[in-house]
Short mmCIF file of N, CA, C and O in Angstrom, two decimals:
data_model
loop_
_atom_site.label_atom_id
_atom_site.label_comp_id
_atom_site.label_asym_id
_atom_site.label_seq_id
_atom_site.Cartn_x
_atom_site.Cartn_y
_atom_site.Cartn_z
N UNK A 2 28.72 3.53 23.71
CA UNK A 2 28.50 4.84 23.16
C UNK A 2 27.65 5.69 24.10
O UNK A 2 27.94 6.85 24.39
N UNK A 3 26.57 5.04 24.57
CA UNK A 3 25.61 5.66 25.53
C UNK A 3 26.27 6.44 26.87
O UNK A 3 25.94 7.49 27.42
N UNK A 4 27.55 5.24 27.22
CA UNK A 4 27.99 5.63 28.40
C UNK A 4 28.99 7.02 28.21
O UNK A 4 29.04 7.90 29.07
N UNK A 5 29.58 7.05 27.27
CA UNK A 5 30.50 8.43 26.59
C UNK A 5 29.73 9.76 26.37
O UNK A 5 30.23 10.86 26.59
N UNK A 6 28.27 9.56 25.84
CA UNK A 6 27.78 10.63 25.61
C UNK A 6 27.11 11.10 26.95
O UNK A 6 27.08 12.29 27.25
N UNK A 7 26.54 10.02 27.81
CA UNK A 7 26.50 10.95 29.17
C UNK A 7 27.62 11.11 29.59
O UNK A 7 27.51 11.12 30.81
N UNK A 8 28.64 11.26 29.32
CA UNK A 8 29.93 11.87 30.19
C UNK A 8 29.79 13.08 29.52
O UNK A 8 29.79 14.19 30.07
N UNK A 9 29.69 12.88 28.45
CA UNK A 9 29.78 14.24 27.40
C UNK A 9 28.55 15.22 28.04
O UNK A 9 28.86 16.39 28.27
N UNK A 10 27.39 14.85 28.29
CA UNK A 10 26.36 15.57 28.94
C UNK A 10 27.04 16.38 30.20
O UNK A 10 27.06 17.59 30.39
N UNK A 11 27.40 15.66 30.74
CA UNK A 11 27.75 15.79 32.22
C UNK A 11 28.79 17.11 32.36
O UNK A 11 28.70 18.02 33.18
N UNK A 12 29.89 16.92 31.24
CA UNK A 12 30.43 17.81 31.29
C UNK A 12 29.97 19.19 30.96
O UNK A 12 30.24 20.18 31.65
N UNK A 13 28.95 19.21 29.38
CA UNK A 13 28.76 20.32 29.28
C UNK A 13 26.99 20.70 29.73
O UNK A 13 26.10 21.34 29.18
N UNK A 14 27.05 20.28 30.42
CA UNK A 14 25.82 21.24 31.84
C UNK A 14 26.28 22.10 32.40
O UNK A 14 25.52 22.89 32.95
N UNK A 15 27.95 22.33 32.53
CA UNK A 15 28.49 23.70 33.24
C UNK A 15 28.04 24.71 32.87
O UNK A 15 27.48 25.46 33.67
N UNK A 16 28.17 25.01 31.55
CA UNK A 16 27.87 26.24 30.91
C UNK A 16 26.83 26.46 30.03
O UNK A 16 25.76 25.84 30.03
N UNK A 17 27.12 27.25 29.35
CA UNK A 17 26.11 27.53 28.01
C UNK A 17 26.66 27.35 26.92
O UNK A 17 26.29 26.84 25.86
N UNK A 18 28.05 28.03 27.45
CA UNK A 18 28.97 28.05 26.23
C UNK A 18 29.12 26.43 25.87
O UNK A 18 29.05 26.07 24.69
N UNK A 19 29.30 25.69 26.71
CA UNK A 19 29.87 24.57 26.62
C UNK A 19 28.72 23.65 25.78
O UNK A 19 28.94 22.75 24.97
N UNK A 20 27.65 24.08 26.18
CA UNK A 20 26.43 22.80 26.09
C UNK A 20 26.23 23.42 24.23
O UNK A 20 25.73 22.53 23.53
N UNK A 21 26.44 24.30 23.71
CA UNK A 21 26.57 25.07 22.61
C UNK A 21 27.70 23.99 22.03
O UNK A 21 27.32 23.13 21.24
N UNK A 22 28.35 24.02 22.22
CA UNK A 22 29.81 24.11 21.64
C UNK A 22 29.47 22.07 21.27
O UNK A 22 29.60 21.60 20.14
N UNK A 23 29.15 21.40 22.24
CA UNK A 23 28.42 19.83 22.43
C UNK A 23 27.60 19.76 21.12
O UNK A 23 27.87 19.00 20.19
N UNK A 24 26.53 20.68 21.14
CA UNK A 24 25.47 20.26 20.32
C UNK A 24 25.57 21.05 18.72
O UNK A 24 24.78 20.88 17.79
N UNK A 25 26.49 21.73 18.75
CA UNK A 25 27.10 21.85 17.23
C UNK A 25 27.56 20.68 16.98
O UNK A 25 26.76 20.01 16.31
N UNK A 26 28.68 20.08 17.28
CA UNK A 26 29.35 19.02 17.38
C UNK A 26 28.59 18.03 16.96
O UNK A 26 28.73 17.69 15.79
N UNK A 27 27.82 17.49 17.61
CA UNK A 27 26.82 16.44 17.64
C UNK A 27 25.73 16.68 16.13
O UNK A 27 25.32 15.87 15.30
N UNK A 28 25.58 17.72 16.24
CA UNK A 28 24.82 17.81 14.87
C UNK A 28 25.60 17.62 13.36
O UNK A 28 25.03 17.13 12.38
N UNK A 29 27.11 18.15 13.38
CA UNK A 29 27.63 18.18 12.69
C UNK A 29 28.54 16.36 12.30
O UNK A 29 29.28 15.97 11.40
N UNK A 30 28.13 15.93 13.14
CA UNK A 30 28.48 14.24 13.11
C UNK A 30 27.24 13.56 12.65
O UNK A 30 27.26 12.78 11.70
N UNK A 31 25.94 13.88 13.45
CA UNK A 31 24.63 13.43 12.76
C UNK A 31 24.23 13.00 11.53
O UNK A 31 23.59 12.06 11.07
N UNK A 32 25.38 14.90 10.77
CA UNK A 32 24.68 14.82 9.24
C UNK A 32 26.04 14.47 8.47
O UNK A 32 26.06 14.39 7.24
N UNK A 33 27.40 14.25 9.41
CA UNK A 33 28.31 13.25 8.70
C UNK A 33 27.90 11.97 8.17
O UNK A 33 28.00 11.54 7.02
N UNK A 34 27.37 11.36 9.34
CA UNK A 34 26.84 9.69 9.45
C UNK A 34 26.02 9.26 8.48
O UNK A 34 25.98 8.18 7.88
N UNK A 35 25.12 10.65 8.35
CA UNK A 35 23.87 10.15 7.48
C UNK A 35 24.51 10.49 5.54
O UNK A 35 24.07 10.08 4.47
N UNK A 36 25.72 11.43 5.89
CA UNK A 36 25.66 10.98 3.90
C UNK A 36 26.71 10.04 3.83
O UNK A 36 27.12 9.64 2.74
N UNK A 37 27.47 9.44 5.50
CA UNK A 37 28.17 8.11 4.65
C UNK A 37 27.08 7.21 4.74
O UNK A 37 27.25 6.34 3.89
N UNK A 38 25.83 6.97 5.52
CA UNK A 38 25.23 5.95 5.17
C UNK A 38 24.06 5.95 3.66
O UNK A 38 23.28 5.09 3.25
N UNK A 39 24.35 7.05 3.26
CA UNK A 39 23.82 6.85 2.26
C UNK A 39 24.69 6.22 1.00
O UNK A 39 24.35 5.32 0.24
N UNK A 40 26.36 7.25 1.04
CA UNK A 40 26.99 6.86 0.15
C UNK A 40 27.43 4.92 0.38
O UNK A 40 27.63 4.15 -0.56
N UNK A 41 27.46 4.66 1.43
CA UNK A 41 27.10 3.48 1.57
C UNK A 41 26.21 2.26 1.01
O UNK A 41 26.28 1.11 0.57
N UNK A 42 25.58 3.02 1.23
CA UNK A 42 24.20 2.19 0.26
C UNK A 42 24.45 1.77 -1.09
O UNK A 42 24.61 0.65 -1.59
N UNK A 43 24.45 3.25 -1.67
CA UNK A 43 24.69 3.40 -3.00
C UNK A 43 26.03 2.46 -3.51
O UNK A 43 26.18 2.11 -4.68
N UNK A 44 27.06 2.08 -2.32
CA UNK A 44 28.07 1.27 -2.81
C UNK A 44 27.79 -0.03 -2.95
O UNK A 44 28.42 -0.66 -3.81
N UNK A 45 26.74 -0.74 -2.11
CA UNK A 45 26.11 -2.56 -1.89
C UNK A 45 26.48 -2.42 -0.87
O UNK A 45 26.34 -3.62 -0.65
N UNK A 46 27.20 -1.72 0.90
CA UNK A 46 27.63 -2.31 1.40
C UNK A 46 26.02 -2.81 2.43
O UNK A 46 24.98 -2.87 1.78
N UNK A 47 25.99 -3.03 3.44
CA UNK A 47 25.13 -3.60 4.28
C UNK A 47 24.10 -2.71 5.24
O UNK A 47 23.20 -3.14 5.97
N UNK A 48 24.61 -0.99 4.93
CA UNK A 48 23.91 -0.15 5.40
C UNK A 48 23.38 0.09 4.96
O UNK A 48 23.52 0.43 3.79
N UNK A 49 21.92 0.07 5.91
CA UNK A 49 20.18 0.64 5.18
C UNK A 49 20.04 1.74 5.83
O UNK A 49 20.14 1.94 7.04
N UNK A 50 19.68 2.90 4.46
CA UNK A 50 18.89 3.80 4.91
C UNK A 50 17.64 4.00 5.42
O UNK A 50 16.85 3.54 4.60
N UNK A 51 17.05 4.45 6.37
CA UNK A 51 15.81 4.41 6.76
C UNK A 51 14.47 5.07 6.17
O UNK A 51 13.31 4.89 6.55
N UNK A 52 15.09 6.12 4.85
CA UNK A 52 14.16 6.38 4.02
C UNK A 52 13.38 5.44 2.95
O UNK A 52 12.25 5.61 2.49
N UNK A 53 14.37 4.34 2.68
CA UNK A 53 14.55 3.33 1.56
C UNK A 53 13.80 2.38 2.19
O UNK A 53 13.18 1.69 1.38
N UNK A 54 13.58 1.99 3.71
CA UNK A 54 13.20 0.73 4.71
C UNK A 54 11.77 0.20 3.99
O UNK A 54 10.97 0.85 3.30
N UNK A 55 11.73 -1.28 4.40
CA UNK A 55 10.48 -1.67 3.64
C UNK A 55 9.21 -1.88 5.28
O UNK A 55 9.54 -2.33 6.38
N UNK A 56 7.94 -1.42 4.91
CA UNK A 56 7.01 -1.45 5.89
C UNK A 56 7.20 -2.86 6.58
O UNK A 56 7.43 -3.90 5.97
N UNK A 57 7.04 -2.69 8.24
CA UNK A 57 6.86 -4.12 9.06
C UNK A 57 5.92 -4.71 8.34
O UNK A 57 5.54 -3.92 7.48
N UNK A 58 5.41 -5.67 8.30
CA UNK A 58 3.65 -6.58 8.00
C UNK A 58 3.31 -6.77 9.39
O UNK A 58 4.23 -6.96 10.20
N UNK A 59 2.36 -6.76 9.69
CA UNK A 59 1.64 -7.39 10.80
C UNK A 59 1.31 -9.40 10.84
O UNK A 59 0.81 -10.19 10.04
N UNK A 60 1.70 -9.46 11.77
CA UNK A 60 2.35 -11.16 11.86
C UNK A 60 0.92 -12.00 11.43
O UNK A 60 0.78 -12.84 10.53
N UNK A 61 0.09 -11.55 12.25
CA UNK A 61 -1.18 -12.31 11.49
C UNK A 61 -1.59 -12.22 10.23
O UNK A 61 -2.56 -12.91 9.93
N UNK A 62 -1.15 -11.61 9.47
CA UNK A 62 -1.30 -11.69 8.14
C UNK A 62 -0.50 -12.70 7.14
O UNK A 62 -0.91 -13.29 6.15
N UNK A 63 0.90 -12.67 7.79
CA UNK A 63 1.92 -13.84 7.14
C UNK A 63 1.36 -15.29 7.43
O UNK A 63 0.80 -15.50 8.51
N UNK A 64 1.51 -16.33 6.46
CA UNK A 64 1.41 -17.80 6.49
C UNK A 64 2.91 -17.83 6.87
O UNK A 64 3.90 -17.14 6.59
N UNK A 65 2.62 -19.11 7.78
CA UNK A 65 3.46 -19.59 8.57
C UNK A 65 3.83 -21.03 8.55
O UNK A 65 2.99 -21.93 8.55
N UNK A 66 5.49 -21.27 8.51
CA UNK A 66 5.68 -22.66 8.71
C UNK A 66 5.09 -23.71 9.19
O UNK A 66 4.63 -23.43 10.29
N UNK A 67 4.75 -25.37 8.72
CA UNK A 67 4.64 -25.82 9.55
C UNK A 67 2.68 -26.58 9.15
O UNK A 67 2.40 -26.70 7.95
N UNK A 68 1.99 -26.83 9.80
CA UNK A 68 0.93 -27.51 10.12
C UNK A 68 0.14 -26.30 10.21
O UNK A 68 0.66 -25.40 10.87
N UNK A 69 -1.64 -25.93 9.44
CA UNK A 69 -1.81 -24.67 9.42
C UNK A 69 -2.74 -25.06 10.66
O UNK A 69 -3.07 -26.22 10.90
N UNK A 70 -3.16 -23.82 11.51
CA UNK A 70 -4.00 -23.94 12.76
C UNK A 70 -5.33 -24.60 12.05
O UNK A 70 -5.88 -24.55 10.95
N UNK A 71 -5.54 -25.29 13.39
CA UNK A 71 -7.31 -25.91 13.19
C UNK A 71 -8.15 -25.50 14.46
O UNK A 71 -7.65 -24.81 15.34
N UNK A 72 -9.14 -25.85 14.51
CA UNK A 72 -10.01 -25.94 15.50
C UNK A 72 -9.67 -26.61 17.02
O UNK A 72 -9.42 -27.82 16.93
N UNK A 73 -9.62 -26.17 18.15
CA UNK A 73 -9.18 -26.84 19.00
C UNK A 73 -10.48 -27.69 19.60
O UNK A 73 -11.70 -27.54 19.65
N UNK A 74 -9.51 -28.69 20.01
CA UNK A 74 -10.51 -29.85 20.52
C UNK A 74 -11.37 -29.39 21.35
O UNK A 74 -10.92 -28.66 22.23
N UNK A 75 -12.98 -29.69 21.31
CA UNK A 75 -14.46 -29.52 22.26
C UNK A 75 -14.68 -30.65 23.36
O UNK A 75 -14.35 -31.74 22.91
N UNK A 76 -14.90 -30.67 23.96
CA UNK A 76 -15.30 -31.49 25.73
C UNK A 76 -16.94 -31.91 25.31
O UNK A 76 -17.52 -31.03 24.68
N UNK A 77 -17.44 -32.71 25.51
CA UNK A 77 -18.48 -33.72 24.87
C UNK A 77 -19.67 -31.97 25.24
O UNK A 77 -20.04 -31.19 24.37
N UNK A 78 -19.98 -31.87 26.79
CA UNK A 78 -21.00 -30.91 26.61
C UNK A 78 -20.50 -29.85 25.98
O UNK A 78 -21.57 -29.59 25.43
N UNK A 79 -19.88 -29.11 25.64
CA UNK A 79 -19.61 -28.20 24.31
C UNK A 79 -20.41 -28.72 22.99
O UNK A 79 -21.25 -28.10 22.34
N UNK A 80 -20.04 -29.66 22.85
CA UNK A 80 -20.69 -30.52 21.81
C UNK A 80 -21.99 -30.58 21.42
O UNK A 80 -22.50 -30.15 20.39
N UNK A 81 -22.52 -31.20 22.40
CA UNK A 81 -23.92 -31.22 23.18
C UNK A 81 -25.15 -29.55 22.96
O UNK A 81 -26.28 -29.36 22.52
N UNK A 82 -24.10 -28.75 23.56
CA UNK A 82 -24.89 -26.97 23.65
C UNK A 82 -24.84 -26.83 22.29
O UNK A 82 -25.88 -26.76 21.63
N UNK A 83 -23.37 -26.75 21.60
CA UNK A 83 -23.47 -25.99 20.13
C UNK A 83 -24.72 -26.94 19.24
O UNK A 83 -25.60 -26.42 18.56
N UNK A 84 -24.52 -28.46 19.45
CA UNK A 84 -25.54 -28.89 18.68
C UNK A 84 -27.23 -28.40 18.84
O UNK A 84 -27.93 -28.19 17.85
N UNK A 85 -27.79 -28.23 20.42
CA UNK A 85 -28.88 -28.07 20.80
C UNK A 85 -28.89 -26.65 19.90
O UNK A 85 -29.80 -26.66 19.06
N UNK A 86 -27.93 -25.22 19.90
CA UNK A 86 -28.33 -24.28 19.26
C UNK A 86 -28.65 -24.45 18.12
O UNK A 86 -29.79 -24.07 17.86
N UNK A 87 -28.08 -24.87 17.31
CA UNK A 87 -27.98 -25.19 15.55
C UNK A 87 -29.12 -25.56 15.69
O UNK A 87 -29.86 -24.65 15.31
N UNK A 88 -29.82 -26.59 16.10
CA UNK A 88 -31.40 -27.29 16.09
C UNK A 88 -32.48 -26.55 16.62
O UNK A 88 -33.64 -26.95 16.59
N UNK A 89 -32.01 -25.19 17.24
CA UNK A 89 -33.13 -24.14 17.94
C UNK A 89 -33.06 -23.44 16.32
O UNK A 89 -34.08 -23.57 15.63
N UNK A 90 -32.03 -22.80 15.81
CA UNK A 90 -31.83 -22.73 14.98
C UNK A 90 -32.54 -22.32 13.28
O UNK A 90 -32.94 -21.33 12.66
N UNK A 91 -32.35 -23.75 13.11
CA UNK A 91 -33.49 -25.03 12.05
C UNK A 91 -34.76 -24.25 12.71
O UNK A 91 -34.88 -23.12 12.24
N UNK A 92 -35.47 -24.51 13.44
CA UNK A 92 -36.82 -24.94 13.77
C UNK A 92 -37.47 -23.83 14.23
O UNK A 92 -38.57 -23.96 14.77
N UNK A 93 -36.67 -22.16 14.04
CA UNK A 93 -37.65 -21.36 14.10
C UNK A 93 -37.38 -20.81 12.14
O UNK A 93 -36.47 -20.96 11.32
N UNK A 94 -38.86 -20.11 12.13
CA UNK A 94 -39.38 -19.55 11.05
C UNK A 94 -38.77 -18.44 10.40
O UNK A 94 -38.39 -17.50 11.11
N UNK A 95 -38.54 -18.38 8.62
CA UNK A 95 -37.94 -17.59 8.48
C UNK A 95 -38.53 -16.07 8.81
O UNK A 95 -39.69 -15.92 9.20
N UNK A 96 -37.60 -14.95 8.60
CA UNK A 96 -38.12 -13.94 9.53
C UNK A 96 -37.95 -13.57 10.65
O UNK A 96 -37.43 -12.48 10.86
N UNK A 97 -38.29 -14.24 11.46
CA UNK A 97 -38.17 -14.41 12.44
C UNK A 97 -36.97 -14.75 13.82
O UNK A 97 -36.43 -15.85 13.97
N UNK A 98 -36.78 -13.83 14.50
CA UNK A 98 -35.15 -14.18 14.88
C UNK A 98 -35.29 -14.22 16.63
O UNK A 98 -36.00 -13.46 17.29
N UNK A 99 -34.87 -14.74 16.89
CA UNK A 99 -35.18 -14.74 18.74
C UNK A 99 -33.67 -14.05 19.27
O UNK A 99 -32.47 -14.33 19.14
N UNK A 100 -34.49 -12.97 19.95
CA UNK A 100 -33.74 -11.79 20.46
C UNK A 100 -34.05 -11.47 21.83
O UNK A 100 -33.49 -10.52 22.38
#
């Protein structure tokens, strides 16, 4: 289709008259398309209108097949640092926050 309508371009860049005469045309098919895809609808067949469309979701929000994510595995000194913080932690006073 893409490749037909730039031919169709191509041709009517000659004129004015012509590029007129194109984009009636084109409009007048536009708003053909759009009340068979409505009367469409309205019949069950498989065409969706885009007024009717239901919002994307954003993917991180959907649960997903499968095994749910966990924590990925820590390397012993990882281990080691996060524990030493937690115990700096504990052992200062409430109130008090080291900044």
């Amino acid at each position: 289709m893409c490749n037909l309508f730039n031919e169709v371009a191509d041709l009517a860049e000659e004129s004015q008259k012509k590029y007129v005469m194109v984009m009636t045309r084109v409009r007048e098919l536009k708003r053909e398309l759009m009340e068979v895809s409505v009367h469409c609808e309205s019949n069950g067949d498989e065409v969706i209108n885009t007024k009717h469309s239901t919002p994307i979701l954003d993917p991180e929000g959907l649960r997903r097949k499968g095994r749910p994510p966990c924590k990925r595995m820590q390397g012993v000194a990882e281990k080691a640092v996060k524990k030493k913080i937690e115990k700096k932690k504990k052992t200062l006073p409430k109130g008090k926050s080291k900044i």
